[in-house]
CSV table of C-alpha atoms in Angstrom, one decimal:
chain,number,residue,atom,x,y,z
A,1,UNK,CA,25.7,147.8,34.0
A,2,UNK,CA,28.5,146.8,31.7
A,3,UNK,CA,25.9,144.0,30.1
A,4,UNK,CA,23.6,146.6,29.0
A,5,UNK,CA,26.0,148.5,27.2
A,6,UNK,CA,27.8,145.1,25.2
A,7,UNK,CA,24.2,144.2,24.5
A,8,UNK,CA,23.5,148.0,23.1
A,9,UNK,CA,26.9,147.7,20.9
A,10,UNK,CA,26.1,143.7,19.7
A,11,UNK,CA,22.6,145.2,18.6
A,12,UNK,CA,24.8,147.3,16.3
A,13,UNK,CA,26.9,144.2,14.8
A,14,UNK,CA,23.0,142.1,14.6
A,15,UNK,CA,22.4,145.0,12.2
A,16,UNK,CA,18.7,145.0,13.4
A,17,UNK,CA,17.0,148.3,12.6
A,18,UNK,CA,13.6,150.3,12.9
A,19,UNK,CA,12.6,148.7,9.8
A,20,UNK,CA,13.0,145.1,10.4
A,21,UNK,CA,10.4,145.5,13.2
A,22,UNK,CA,7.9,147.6,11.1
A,23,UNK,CA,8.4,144.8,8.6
A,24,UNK,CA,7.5,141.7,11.7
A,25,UNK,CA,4.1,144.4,12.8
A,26,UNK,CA,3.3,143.9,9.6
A,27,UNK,CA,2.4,140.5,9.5
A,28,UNK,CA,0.8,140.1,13.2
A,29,UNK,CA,-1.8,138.2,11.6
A,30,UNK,CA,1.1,135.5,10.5
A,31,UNK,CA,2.4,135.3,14.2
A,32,UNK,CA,-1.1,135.1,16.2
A,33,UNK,CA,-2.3,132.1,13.5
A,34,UNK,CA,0.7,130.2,13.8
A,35,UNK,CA,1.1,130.6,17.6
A,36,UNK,CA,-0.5,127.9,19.3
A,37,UNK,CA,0.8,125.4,16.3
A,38,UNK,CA,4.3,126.4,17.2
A,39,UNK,CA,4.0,126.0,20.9
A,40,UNK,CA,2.3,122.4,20.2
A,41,UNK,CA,5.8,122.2,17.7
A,42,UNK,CA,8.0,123.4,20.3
A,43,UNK,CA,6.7,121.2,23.1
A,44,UNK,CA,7.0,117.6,20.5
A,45,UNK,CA,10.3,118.9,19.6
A,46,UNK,CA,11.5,119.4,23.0
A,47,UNK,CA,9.9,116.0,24.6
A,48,UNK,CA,11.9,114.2,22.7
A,49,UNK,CA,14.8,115.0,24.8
A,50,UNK,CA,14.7,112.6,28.0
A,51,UNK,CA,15.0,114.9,30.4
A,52,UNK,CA,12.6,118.0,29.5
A,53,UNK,CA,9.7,116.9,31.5
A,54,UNK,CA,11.2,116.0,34.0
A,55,UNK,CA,12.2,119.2,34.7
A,56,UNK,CA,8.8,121.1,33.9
A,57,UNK,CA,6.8,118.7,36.5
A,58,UNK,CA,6.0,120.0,39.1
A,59,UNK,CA,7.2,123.2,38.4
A,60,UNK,CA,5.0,124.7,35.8
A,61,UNK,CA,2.0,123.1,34.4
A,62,UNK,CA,2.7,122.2,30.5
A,63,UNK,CA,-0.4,124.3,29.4
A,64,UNK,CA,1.7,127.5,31.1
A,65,UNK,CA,4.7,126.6,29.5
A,66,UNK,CA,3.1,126.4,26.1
A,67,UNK,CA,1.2,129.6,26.4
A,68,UNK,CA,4.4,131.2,27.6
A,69,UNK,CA,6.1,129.7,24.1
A,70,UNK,CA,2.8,131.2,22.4
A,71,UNK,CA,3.2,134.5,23.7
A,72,UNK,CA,7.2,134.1,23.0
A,73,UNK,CA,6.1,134.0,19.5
A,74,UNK,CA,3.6,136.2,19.1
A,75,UNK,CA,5.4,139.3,20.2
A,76,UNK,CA,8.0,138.5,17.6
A,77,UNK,CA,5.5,141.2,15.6
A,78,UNK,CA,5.5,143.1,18.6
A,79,UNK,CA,7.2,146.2,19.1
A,80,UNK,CA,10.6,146.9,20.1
A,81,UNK,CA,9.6,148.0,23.3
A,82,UNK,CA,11.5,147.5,27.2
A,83,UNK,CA,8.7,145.4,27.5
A,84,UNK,CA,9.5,143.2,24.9
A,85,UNK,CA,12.9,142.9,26.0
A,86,UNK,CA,11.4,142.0,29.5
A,87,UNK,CA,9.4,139.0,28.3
A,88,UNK,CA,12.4,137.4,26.8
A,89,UNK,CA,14.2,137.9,30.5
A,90,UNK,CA,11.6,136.5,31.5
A,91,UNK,CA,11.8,133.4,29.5
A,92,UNK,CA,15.5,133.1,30.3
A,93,UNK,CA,15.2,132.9,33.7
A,94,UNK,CA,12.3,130.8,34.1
A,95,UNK,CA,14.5,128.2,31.8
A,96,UNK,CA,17.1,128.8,34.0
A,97,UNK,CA,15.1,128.5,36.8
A,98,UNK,CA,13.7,125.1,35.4
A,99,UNK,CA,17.1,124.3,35.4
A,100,UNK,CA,17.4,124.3,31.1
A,101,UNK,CA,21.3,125.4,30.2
A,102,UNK,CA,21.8,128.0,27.7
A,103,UNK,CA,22.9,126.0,25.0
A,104,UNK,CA,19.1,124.1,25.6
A,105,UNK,CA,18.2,127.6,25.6
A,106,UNK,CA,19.8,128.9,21.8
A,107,UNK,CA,18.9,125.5,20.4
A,108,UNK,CA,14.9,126.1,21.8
A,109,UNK,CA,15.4,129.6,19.7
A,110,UNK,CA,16.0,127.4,16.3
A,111,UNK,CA,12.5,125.3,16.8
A,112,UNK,CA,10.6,128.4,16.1
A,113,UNK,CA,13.2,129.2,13.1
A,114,UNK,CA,12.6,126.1,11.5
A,115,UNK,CA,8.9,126.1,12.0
A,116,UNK,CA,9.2,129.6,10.2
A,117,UNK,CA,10.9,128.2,7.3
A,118,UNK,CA,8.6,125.6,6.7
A,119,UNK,CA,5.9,128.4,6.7
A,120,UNK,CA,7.8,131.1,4.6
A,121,UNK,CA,5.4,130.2,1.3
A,122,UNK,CA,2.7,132.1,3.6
A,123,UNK,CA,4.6,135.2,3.0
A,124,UNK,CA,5.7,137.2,0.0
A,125,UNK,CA,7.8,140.1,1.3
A,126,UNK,CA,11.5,139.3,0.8
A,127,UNK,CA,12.7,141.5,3.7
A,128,UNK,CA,9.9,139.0,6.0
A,129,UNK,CA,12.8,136.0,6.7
A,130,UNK,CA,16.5,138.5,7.4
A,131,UNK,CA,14.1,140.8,9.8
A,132,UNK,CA,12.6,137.4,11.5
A,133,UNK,CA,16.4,135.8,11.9
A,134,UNK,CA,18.0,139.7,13.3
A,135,UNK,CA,14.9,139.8,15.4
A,136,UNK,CA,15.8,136.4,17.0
A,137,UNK,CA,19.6,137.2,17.2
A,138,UNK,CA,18.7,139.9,18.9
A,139,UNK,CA,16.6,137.4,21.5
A,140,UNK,CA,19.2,134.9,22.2
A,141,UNK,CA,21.7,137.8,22.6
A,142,UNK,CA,19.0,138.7,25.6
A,143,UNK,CA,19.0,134.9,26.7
A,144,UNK,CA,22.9,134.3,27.0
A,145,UNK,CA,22.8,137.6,29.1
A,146,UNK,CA,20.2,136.7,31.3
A,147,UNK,CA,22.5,133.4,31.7
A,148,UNK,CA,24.9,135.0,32.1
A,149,UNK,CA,23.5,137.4,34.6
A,150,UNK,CA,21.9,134.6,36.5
A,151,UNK,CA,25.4,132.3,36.4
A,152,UNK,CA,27.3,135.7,38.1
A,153,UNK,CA,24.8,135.8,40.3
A,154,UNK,CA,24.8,132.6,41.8
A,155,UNK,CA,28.6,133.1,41.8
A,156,UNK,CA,28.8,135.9,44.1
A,157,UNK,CA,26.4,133.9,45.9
A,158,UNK,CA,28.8,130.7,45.8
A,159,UNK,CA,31.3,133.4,47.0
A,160,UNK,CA,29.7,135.2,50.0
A,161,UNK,CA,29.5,132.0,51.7
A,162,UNK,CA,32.7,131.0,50.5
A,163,UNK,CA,34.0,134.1,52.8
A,164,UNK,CA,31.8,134.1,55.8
A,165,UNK,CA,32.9,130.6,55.8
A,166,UNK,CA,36.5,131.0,55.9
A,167,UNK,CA,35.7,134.3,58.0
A,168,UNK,CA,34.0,131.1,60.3
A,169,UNK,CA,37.3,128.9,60.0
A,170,UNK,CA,40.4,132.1,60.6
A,171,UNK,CA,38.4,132.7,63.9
A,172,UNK,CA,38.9,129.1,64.9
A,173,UNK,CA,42.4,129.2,63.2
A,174,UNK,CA,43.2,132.4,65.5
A,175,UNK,CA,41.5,130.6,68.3
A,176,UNK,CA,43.3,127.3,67.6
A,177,UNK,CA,46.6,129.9,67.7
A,178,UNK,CA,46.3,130.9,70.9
A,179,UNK,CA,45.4,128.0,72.7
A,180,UNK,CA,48.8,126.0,71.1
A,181,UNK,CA,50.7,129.2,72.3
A,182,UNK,CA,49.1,129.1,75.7
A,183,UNK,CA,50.2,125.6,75.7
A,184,UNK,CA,53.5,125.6,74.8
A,185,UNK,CA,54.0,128.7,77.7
A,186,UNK,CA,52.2,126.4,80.3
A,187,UNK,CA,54.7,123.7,79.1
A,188,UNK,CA,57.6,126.0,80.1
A,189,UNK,CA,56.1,126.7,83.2
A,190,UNK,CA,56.0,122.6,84.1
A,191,UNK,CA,59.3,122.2,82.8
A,192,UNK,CA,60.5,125.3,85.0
A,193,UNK,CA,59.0,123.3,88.2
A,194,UNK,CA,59.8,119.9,87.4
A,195,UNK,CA,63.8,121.1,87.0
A,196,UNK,CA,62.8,123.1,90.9
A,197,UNK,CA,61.6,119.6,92.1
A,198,UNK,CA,64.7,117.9,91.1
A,199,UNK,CA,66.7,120.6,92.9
A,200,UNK,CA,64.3,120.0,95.8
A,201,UNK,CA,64.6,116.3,95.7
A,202,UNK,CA,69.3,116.5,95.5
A,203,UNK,CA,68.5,119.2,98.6
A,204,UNK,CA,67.0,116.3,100.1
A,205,UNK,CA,69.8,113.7,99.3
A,206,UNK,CA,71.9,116.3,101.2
A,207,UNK,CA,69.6,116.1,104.6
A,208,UNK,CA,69.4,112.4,104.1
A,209,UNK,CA,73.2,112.2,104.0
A,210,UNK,CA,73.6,114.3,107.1
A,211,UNK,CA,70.9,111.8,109.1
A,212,UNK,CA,72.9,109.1,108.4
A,213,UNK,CA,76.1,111.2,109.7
A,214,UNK,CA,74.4,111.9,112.6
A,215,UNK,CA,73.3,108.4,112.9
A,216,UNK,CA,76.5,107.2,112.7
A,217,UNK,CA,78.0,109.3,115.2
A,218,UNK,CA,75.1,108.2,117.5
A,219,UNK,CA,76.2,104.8,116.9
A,220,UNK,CA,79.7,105.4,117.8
A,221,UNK,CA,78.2,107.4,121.0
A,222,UNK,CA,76.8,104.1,122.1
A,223,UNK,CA,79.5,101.8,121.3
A,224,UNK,CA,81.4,103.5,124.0
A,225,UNK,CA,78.7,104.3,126.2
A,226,UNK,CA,78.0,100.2,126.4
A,227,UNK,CA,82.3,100.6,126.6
A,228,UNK,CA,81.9,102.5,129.7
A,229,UNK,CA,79.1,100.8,131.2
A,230,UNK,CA,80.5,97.5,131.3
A,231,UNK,CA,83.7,98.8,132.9
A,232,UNK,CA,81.6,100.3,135.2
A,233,UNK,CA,80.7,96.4,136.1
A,234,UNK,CA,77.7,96.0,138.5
A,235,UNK,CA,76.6,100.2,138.8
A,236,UNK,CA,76.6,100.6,135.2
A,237,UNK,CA,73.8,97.7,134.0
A,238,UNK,CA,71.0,100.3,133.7
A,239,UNK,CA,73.5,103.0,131.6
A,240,UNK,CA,74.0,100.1,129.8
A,241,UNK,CA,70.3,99.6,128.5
A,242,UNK,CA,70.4,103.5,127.6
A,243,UNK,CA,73.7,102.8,125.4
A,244,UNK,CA,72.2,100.1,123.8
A,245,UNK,CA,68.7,101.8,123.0
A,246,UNK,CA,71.0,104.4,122.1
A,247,UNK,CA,72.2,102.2,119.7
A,248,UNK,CA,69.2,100.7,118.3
A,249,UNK,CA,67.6,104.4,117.4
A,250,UNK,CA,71.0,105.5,115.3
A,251,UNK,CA,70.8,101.7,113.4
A,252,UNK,CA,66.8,102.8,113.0
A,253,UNK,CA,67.9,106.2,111.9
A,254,UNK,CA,70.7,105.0,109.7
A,255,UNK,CA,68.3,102.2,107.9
A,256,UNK,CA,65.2,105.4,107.4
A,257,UNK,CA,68.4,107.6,106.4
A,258,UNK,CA,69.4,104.8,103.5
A,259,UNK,CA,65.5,104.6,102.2
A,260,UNK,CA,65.2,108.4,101.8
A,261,UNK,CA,68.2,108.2,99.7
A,262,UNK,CA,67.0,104.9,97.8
A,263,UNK,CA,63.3,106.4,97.3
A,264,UNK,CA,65.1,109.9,96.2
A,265,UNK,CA,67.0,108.3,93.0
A,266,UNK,CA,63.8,106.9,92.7
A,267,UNK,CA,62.5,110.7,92.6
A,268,UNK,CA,65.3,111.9,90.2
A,269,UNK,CA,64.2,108.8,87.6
A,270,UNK,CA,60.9,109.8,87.5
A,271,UNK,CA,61.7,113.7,86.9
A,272,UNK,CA,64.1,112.8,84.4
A,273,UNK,CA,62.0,110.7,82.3
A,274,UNK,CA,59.0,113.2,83.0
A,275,UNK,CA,61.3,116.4,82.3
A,276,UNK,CA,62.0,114.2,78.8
A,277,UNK,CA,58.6,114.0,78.2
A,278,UNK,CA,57.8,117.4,78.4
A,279,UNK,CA,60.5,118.3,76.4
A,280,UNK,CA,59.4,116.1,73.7
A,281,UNK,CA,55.6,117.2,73.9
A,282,UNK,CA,57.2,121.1,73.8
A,283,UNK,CA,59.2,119.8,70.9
A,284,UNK,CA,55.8,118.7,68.7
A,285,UNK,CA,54.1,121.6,70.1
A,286,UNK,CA,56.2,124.5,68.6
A,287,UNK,CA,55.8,121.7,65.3
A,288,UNK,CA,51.8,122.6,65.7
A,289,UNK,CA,52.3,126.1,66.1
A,290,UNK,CA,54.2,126.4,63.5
A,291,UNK,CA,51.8,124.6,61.3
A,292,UNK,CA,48.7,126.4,63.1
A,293,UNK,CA,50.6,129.6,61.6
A,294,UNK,CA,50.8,128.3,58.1
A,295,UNK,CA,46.9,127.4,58.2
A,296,UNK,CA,46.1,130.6,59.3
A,297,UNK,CA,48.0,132.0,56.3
A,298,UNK,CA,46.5,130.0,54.5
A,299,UNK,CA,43.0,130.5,55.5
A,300,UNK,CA,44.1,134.9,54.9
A,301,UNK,CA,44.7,134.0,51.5
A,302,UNK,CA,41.5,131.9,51.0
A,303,UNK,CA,39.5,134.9,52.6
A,304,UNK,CA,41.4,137.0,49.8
A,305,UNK,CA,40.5,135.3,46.7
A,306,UNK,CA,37.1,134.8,48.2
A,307,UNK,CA,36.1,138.5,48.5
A,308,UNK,CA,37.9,138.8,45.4
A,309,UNK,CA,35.2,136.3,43.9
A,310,UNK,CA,32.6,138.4,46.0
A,311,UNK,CA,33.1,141.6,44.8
A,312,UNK,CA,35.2,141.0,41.1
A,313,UNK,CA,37.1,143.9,42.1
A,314,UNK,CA,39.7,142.1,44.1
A,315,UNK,CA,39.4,144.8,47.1
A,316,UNK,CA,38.4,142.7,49.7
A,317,UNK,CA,36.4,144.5,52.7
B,1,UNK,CA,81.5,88.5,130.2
B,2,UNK,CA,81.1,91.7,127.6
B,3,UNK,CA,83.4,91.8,124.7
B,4,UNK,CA,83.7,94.2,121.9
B,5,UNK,CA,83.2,93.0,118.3
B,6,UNK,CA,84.6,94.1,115.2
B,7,UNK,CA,85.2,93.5,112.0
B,8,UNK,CA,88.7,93.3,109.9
B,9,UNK,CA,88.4,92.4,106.2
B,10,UNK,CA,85.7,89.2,105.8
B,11,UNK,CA,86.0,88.3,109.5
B,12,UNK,CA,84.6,89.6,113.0
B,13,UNK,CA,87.2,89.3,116.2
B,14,UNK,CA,86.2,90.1,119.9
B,15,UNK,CA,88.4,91.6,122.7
B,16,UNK,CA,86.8,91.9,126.1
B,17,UNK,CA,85.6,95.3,127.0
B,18,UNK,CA,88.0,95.7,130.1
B,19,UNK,CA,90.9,96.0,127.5
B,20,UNK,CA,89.4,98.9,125.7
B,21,UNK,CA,89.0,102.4,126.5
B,22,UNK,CA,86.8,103.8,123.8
B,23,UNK,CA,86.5,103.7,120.1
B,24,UNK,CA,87.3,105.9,118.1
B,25,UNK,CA,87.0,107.5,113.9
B,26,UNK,CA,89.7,107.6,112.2
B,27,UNK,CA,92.6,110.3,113.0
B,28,UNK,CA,95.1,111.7,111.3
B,29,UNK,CA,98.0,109.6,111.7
B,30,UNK,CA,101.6,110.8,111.2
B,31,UNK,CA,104.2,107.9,109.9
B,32,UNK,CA,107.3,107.4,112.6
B,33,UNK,CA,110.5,106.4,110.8
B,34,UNK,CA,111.6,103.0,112.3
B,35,UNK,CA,108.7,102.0,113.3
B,36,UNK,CA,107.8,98.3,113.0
B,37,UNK,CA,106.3,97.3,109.6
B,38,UNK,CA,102.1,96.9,111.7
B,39,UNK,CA,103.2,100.3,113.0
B,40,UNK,CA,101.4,103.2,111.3
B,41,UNK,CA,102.7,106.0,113.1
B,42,UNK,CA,101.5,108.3,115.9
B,43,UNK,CA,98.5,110.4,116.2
B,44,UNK,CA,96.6,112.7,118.3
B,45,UNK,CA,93.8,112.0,120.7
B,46,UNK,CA,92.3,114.6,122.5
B,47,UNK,CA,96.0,116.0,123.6
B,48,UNK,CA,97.6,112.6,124.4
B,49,UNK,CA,99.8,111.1,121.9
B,50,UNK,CA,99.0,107.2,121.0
B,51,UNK,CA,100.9,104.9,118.3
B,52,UNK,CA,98.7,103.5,115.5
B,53,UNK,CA,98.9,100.1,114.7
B,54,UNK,CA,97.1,98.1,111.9
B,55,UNK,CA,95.4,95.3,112.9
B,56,UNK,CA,94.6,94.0,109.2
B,57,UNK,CA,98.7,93.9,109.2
B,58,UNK,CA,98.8,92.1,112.7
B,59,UNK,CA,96.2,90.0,111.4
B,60,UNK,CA,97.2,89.2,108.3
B,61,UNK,CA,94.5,90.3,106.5
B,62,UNK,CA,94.7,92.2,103.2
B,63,UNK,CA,94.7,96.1,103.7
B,64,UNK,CA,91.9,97.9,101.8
B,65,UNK,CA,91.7,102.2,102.2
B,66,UNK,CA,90.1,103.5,104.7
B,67,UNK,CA,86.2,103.7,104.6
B,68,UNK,CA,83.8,105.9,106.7
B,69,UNK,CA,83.2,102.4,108.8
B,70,UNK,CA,86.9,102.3,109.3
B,71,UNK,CA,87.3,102.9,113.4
B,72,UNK,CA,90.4,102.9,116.3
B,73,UNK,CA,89.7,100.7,118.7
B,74,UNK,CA,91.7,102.3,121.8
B,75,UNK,CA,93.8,99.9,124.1
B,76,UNK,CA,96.4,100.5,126.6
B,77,UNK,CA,97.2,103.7,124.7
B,78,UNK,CA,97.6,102.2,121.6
B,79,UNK,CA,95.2,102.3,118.6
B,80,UNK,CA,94.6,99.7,116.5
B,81,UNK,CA,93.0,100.2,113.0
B,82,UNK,CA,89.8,98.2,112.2
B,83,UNK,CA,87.2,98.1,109.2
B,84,UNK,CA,84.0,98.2,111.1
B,85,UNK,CA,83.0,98.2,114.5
B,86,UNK,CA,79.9,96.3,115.1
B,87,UNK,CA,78.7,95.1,119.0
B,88,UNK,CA,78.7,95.0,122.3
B,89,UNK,CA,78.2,91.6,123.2
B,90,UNK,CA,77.2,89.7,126.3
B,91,UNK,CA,78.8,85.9,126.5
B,92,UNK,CA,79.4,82.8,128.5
B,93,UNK,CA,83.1,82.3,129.4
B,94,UNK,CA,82.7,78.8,128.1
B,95,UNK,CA,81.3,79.9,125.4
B,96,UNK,CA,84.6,80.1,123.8
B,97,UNK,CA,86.3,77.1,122.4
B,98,UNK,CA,90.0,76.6,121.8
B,99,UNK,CA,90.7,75.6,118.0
B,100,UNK,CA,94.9,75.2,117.2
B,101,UNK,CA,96.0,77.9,118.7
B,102,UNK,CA,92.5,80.2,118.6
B,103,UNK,CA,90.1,80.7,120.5
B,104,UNK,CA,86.4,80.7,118.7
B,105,UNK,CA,82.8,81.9,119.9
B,106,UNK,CA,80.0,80.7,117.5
B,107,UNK,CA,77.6,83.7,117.8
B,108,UNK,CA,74.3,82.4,115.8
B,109,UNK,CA,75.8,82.0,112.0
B,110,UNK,CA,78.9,84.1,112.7
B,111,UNK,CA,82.2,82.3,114.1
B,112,UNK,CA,84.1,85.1,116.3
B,113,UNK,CA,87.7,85.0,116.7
B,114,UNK,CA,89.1,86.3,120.5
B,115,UNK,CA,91.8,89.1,120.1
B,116,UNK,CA,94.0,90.4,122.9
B,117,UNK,CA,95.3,93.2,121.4
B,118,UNK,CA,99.0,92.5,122.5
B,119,UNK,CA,100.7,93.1,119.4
């Protein structure tokens, strides 16, 4: 990984050598007296900030937190082995895990400095305190990557759930799509009858009109039918009582002719104001497709920059 | 006795059924030059030739176009224009009561005035 190799070249820059770590193996015995003191010192230092253990309890009991800071120390005359690099990893993520941040982190690094310093009578060699400091450079350089290792981590995390999310929401974006789309056809279709309705319903004005013709005429037949029946005097009484039932059937006819008509503008209103309707809900329906279509944009571009967090390459598979 | 009732403008007139052949829609009439003024012209039914006259003119009543309702009531020949026809009614002979020169029939609400048809 990229880390590895920045960490490889900063090691260069620390100016931390073969030497410095020959120097630390030299005084062992320093380290392992000191070790349990500067644990005790790390852990007074440390509770005086308000929210330290709070964090450890429950966690990790403070006797396994102190031996870890005991150990921490100790292998400071250690060699420079992977393994050595691997209990400092270690440390990082625990206190990342115990939810310390990384400038808690650096700052904890300066407790065992200082507790050095006040100790540095104890040792004669010159070269002791510049190989001590490189040696710890070289261990916070190993925390902040570990932070920052853990803080991409949780990123691409952060990320993949960021995109199957709005993997989640495009389907009910497409879904939502469709649905207004099969809408506003379905719409058209309504509107397409509705319009056949109101051609059904003038059709019907026409029949209505030619009932009433028809009753008219039949009125006229039996005016002069009850004409010729009376002139017929005596013999035409019972063609009389035909002419007038015939007369009574075209009023009848003539008064259903009239309500067809009334109850038909009564039809048209209704398609009218029904045929407005729909035109209106069509109208704020292509408004929601239209917006359904910018949200799904919107959602593609959300997926991009998501797998773009995902995978820091930008391709997004 | 059965008359026939009809309507010209706002008021109803009756002329005994003996005196009318039939009733009839309006026909095409065609004017006759010298005619007198209720004359409308002449016009054909079925084949025979009758003259028109316009009873809202006879009657002085004020002329409106013709409607759908408008009907020739056919007399002696002669057709006479009315707006509406509306009955065939039975009635008492003294039902009818003389008022000035008129004679009227109070049919339920509606007063009826008696027309010959001479004119």
């Amino acid at each position: 990984m990229d880390m590895v190799r920045e960490v490889a070249e900063l090691v260069k820059v620390i100016g931390i050598e073969e030497q410095d770590f020959t120097i630390l193996a030299a005084h062992q015995e320093f380290f392992e007296r000191h070790a349990s003191a500067v644990s005790d010192y790390f852990f007074e230092k440390m509770s005086l900030l308000p929210n330290f253990s709070l964090r450890l309890k429950g966690r990790i009991a403070n006797e396994a937190f102190k031996q870890q800071q005991a150990q921490f120390f100790m292998d400071m005359a250690g060699p420079n082995s992977t393994q050595s690099q691997q209990l400092v990893i270690q440390i990082g993520e625990l206190y990342h895990q115990l939810g310390f941040t990384q400038q808690w982190a650096i700052s904890s690094l300066q407790i065992f400095e200082n507790y050095v310093l006040e100790h540095l009578q104890e040792i004669s060699d010159p070269l002791f305190y510049p190989a001590f400091a490189r040696r710890l450079r070289l261990r916070e350089l190993l925390l902040t990557s570990t932070y920052s290792n853990k803080i991409q981590e949780m990123e691409r995390v952060i990320a993949d759930k960021v995109v199957n999310s709005t993997d989640e929401l495009k389907g009910i974006s497409d879904q939502l799509s469709t649905t207004t789309v099969r809408i506003a056809e379905r719409l058209q279709d309504i509107l397409a009858d509705s319009l056949q309705v109101k051609t059904d319903a003038d059709e019907s004005g026409k029949l209505a009109t030619y009932v009433q013709e028809i009753a008219d005429q039949s009125n006229l037949l039996g005016l002069n039918a009850a004409i010729e029946a009376a002139r017929a005097g005596e013999g035409g009484r019972g063609f009389s009582v035909v002419a007038d039932e015939m007369r009574k059937m075209a009023e009848q006819s003539k008064q259903y002719a009239k309500q067809i008509r009334e109850q038909l503008i009564g039809v048209n209103h209704r398609i009218e104001s029904l045929s407005a309707a729909i035109e209106e809900i069509a109208a704020v329906t292509e408004e929601h497709t239209a917006s359904t279509e910018e949200f799904a944009a919107a959602f593609v571009q959300l997926r991009e920059v998501a797998h773009e967090l995902a995978h820091g390459d930008g391709s997004s598979k | 006795m059965k008359v026939v009732i009809y309507r010209v403008g706002q008021n109803q007139y009756a002329t005994p059924v003996e005196s009318i052949q039939s009733i009839e829609r309006m026909l095409p009439i065609r004017p006759v030059p010298g005619a007198a003024a209720h004359v409308l012209g002449v016009a054909n039914l079925r084949g025979s030739v009758i003259a028109v006259s316009d009873l809202r003119k006879v009657l002085n009543v004020e002329e409106q176009a013709f409607t759908p309702e408008s009907r020739l009531l056919i007399s002696n020949g002669n057709g006479y224009v009315v707006d509406e026809a509306l009955d065939i009614a039975d009635c008492a002979d003294d039902a009818w009561e003389h008022v000035g020169e008129q004679k009227v029939w109070q049919r339920g609400d509606q007063l009826i005035v008696w027309e010959d048809l001479q004119a």
